[in-house]
Coordinates of C-alpha atoms and ligand atoms in Angstrom, one line a residue:
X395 CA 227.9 -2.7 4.8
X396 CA 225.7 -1.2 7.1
X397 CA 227.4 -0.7 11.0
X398 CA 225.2 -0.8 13.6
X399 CA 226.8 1.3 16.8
X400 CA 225.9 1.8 20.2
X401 CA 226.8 4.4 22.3
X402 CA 226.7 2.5 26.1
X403 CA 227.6 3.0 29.5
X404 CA 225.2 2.6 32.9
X405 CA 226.9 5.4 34.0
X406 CA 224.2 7.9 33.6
X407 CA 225.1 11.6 32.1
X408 CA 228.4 10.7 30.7
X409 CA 227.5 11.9 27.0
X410 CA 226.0 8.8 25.2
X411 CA 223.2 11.0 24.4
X412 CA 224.8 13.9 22.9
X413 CA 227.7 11.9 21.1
X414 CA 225.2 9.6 19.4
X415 CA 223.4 13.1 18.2
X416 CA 226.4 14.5 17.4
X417 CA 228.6 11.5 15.6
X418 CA 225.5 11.1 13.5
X419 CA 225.5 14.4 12.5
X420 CA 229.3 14.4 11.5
X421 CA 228.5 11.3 9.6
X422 CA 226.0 12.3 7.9
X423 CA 227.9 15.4 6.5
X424 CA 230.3 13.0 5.5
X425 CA 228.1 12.1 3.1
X426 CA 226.9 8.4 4.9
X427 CA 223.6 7.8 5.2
X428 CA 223.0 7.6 8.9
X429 CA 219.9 6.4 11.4
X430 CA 219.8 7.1 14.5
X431 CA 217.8 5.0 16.8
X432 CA 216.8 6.5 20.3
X433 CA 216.2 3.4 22.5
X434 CA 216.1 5.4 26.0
X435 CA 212.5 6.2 27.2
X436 CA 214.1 9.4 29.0
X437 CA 213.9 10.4 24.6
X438 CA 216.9 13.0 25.2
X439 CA 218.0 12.4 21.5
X440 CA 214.7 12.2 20.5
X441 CA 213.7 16.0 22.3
X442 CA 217.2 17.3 21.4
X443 CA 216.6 16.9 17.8
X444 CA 213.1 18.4 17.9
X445 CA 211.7 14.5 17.0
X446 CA 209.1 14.3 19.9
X447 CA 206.3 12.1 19.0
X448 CA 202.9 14.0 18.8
X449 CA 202.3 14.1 22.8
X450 CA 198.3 13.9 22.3
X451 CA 198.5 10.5 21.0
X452 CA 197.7 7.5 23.4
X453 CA 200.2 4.9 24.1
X454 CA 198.9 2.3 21.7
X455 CA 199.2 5.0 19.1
X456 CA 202.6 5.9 20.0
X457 CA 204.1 2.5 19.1
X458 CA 203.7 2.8 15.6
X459 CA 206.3 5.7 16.1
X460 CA 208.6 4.6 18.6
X461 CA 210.7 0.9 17.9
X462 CA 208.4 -1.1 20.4
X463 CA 206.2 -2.5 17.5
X464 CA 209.3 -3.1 15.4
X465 CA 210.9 -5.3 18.2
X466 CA 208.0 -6.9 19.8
X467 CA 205.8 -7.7 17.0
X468 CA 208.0 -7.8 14.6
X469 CA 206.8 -5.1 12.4
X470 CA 208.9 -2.8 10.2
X471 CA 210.8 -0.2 11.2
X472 CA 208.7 3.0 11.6
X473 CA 209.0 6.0 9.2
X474 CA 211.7 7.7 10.0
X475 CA 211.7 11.4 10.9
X476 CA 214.4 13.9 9.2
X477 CA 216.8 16.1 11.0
X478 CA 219.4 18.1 9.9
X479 CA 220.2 15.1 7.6
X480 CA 219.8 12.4 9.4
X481 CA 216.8 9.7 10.1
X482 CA 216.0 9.1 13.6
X483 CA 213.6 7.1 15.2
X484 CA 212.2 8.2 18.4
X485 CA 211.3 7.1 21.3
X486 CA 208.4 7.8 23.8
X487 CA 207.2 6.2 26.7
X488 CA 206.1 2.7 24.9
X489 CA 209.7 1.6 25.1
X490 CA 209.4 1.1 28.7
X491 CA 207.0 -1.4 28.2
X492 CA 209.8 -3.7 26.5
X493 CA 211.5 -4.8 29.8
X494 CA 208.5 -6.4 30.8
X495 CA 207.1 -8.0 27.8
X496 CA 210.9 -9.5 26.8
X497 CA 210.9 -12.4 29.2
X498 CA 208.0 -13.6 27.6
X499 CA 209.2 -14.0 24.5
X500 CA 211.3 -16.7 23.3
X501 CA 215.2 -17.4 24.2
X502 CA 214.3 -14.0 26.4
X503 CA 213.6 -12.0 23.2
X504 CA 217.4 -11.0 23.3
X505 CA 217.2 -11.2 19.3
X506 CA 214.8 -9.5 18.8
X507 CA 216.0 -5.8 17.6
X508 CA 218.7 -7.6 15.8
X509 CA 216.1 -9.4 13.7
X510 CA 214.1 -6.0 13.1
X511 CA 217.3 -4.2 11.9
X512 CA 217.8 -7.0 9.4
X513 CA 216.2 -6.2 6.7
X514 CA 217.2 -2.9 7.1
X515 CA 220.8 -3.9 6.7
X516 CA 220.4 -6.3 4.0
X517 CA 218.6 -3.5 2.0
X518 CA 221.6 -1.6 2.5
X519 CA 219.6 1.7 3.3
X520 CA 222.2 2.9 5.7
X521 CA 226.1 3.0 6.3
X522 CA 225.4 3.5 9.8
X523 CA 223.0 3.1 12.3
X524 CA 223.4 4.5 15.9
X525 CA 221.6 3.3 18.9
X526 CA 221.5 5.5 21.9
X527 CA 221.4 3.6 25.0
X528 CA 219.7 4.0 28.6
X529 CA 222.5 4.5 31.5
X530 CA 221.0 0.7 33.1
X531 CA 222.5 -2.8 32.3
X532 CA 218.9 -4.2 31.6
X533 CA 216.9 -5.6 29.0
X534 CA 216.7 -2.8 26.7
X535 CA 220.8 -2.7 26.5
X536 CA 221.0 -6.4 25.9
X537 CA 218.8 -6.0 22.8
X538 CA 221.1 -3.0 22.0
X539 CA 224.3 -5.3 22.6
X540 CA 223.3 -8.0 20.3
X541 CA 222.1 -5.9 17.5
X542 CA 225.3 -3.9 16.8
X543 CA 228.9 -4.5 15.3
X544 CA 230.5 -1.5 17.3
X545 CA 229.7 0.0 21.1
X546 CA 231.2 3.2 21.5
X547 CA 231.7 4.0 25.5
X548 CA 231.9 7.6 26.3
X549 CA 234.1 7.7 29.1
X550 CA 233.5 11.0 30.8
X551 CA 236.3 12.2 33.2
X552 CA 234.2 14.5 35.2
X553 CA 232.1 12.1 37.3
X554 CA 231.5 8.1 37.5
X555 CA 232.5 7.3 33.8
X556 CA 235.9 5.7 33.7
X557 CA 234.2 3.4 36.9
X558 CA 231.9 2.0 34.8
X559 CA 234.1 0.6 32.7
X560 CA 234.8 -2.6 33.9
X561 CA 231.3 -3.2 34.3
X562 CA 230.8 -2.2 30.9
X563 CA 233.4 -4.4 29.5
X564 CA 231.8 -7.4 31.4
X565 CA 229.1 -6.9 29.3
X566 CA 230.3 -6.6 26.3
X567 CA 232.1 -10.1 26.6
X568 CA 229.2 -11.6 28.3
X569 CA 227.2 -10.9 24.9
X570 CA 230.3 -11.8 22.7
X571 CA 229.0 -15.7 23.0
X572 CA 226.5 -15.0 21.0
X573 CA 227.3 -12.1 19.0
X574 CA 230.8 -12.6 18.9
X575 CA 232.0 -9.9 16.4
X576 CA 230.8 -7.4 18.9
X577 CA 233.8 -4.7 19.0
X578 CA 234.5 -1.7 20.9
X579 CA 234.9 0.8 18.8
X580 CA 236.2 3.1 20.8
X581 CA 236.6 4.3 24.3
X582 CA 235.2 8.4 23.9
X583 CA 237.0 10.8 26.2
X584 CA 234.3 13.1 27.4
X585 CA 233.7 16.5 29.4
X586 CA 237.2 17.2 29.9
X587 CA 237.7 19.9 32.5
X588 CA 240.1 21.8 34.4
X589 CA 240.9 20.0 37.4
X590 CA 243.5 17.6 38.5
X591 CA 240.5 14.7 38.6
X592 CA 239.7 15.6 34.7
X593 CA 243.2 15.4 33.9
X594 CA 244.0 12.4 36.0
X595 CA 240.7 10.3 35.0
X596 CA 242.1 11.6 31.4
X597 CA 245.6 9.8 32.0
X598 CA 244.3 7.1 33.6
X599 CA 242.3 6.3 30.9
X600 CA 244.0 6.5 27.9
X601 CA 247.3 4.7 29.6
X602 CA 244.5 1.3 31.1
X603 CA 241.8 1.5 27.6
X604 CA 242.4 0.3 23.7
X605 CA 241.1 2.6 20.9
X606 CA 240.9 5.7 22.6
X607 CA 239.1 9.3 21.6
X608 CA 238.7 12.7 22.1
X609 CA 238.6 14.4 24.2
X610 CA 235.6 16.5 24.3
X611 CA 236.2 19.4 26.7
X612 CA 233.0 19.8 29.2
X613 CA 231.3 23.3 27.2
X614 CA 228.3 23.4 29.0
X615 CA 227.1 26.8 27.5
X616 CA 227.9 24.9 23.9
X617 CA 226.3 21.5 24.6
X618 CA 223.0 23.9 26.6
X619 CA 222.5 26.0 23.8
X620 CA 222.2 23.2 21.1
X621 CA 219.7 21.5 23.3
X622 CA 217.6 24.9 23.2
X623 CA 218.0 25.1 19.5
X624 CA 217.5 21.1 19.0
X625 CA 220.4 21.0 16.8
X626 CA 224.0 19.1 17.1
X627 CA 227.1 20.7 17.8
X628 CA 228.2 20.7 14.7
X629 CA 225.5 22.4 12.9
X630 CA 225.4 25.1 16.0
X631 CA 228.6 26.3 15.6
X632 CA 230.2 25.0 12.3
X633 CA 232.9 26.4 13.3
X634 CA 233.4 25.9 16.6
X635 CA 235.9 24.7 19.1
X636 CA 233.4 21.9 20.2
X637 CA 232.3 20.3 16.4
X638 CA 236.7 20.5 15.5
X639 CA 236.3 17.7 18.6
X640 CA 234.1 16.2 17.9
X641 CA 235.0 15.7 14.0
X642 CA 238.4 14.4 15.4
X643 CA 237.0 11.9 17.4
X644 CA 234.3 10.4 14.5
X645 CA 237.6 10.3 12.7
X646 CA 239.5 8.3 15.3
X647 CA 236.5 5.9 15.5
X648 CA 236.5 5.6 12.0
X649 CA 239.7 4.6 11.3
X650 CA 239.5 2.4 14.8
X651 CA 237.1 0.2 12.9
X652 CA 239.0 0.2 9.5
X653 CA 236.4 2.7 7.6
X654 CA 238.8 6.0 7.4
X655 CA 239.6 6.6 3.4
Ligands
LIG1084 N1 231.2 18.0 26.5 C1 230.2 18.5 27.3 N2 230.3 19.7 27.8 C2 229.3 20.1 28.6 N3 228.1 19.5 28.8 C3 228.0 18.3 28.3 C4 229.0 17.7 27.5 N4 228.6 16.5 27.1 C5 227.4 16.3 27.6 N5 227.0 17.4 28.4 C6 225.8 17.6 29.1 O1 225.8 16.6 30.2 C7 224.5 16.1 30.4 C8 224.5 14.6 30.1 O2 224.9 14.3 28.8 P1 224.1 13.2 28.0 O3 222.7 13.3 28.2 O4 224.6 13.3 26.6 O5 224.7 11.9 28.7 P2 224.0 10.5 28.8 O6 225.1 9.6 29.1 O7 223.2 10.2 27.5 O8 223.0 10.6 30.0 P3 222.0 9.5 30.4 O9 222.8 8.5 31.1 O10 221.0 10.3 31.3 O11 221.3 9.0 29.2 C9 223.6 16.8 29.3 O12 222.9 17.9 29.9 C10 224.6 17.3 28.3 O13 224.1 18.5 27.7
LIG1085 MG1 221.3 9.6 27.3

């Protein structure tokens, strides 16, 4: 069965972005077919991956790339673009527009990616699709938060992360009325430093949340340079201190949602 996950928080810069990148790419040397889904109009997955839709191309043509036409006309899903083994669809500017255009639609168009994933998932063409998520608690997130089985919620202990929480969690169970299978996955330790806040914000987390991971030490020469090179972690530095992370935690979040062999 296809599992649809998305990485969430409204903290901004806490690592949705990169985990999504880089738990896709771990997955999908795994050997499971994997989609990634770039729902953020900032397109950091999408740039980081080397995925940017053509630039010269006018907004109307854009939409046949990005997911807008898929969720607000109910087309299928785009093409797919290829990277280091894994499908991703980008985004671009158009998926601003889908704030706006939602309340319009009916029961809010809250559905609405949910129903354009469907026949994706019956076809079984995935084990996994992850949806990267804009740091905001608006429309865009909702249609993220009734589409998926699993959130992950990278909890970064270096700035505003483990705050968000609670407003995170609020969310998630306001959306469990009407997708109430909705799980948290797991909570995703992130940018792990040095100081006594890291640590603490560390502790404090893994002794208050369920189904913790990581953590993923802050490497910011690592997590740069792979943003230069539009490449994951893992296929940077196979052998790096920052992929044997990030492995360990796709293997905690697998066996948090029953899939580990
Ligand atoms: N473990 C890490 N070590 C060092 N830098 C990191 C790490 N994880 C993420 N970063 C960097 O921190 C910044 C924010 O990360 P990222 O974009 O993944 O977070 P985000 O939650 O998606 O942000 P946004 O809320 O803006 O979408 C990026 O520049 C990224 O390279
Ligand atoms: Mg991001």
């Amino acid at each position: 069965m296809t599992k649809v996950i998305t990485f969430f928080s409204n903290a901004g810069g806490v690592g949705k972005t990169s985990a999504t990148r880089d738990f896709g790419y771990e997955l999908s040397q795994q050997g499971y077919r994997v989609l990634l889904i770039d729902l953020d109009s900032q397109a950091n997955l999408t740039d980081w991956l080397g995925a940017t839709v053509d630039e010269s191309l006018d907004l109307e043509q854009e939409k046949n790339f990005t997911m807008f036409n898929a969720i607000i006309n109910g087309a299928p899903l785009p093409v797919p673009v290829t990277r280091h083994g894994m499908d991703i669809i980008p985004s671009g500017i158009s998926i601003t527009e889908i704030e706006g255009i939602l309340p319009n639609k009916p029961l809010g168009g809250e559905n609405l990616l949910r129903k354009a994933l469907a026949p994706v998932k019956q076809e079984k063409q995935y084990d996994f699709i992850l949806i990267d998520s804009p740091p905001t608690l608006g429309k865009i997130v909702n249609l993220c938060l009734m589409a998926s089985d699993e959130i992950v919620v990278p909890v970064s202990s270096r700035n505003k992360g483990y705050k968000a929480v609670a407003m995170v969690h609020k969310k998630i169970a306001d959306f469990r009325e009407n997708n109430p299978s909705l799980n948290v996955a797991t909570h995703l330790i992130t940018q792990l430093n040095n100081t006594s806040h890291s640590k603490i914000t560390d502790e404090v987390a893994r002794q208050t949340l369920k189904n913790v991971s990581g953590p993923l030490r802050h490497r910011p020469a690592v997590y740069d340079n792979c943003q230069l090179a539009m490449m994951p972690v893992g296929a940077y530095e196979p052998n790096g201190e920052a992929r044997k992370e990030v492995m360990a935690a796709v293997q905690q979040m697998l066996t948090y949602i029953g899939v580990s062999a």
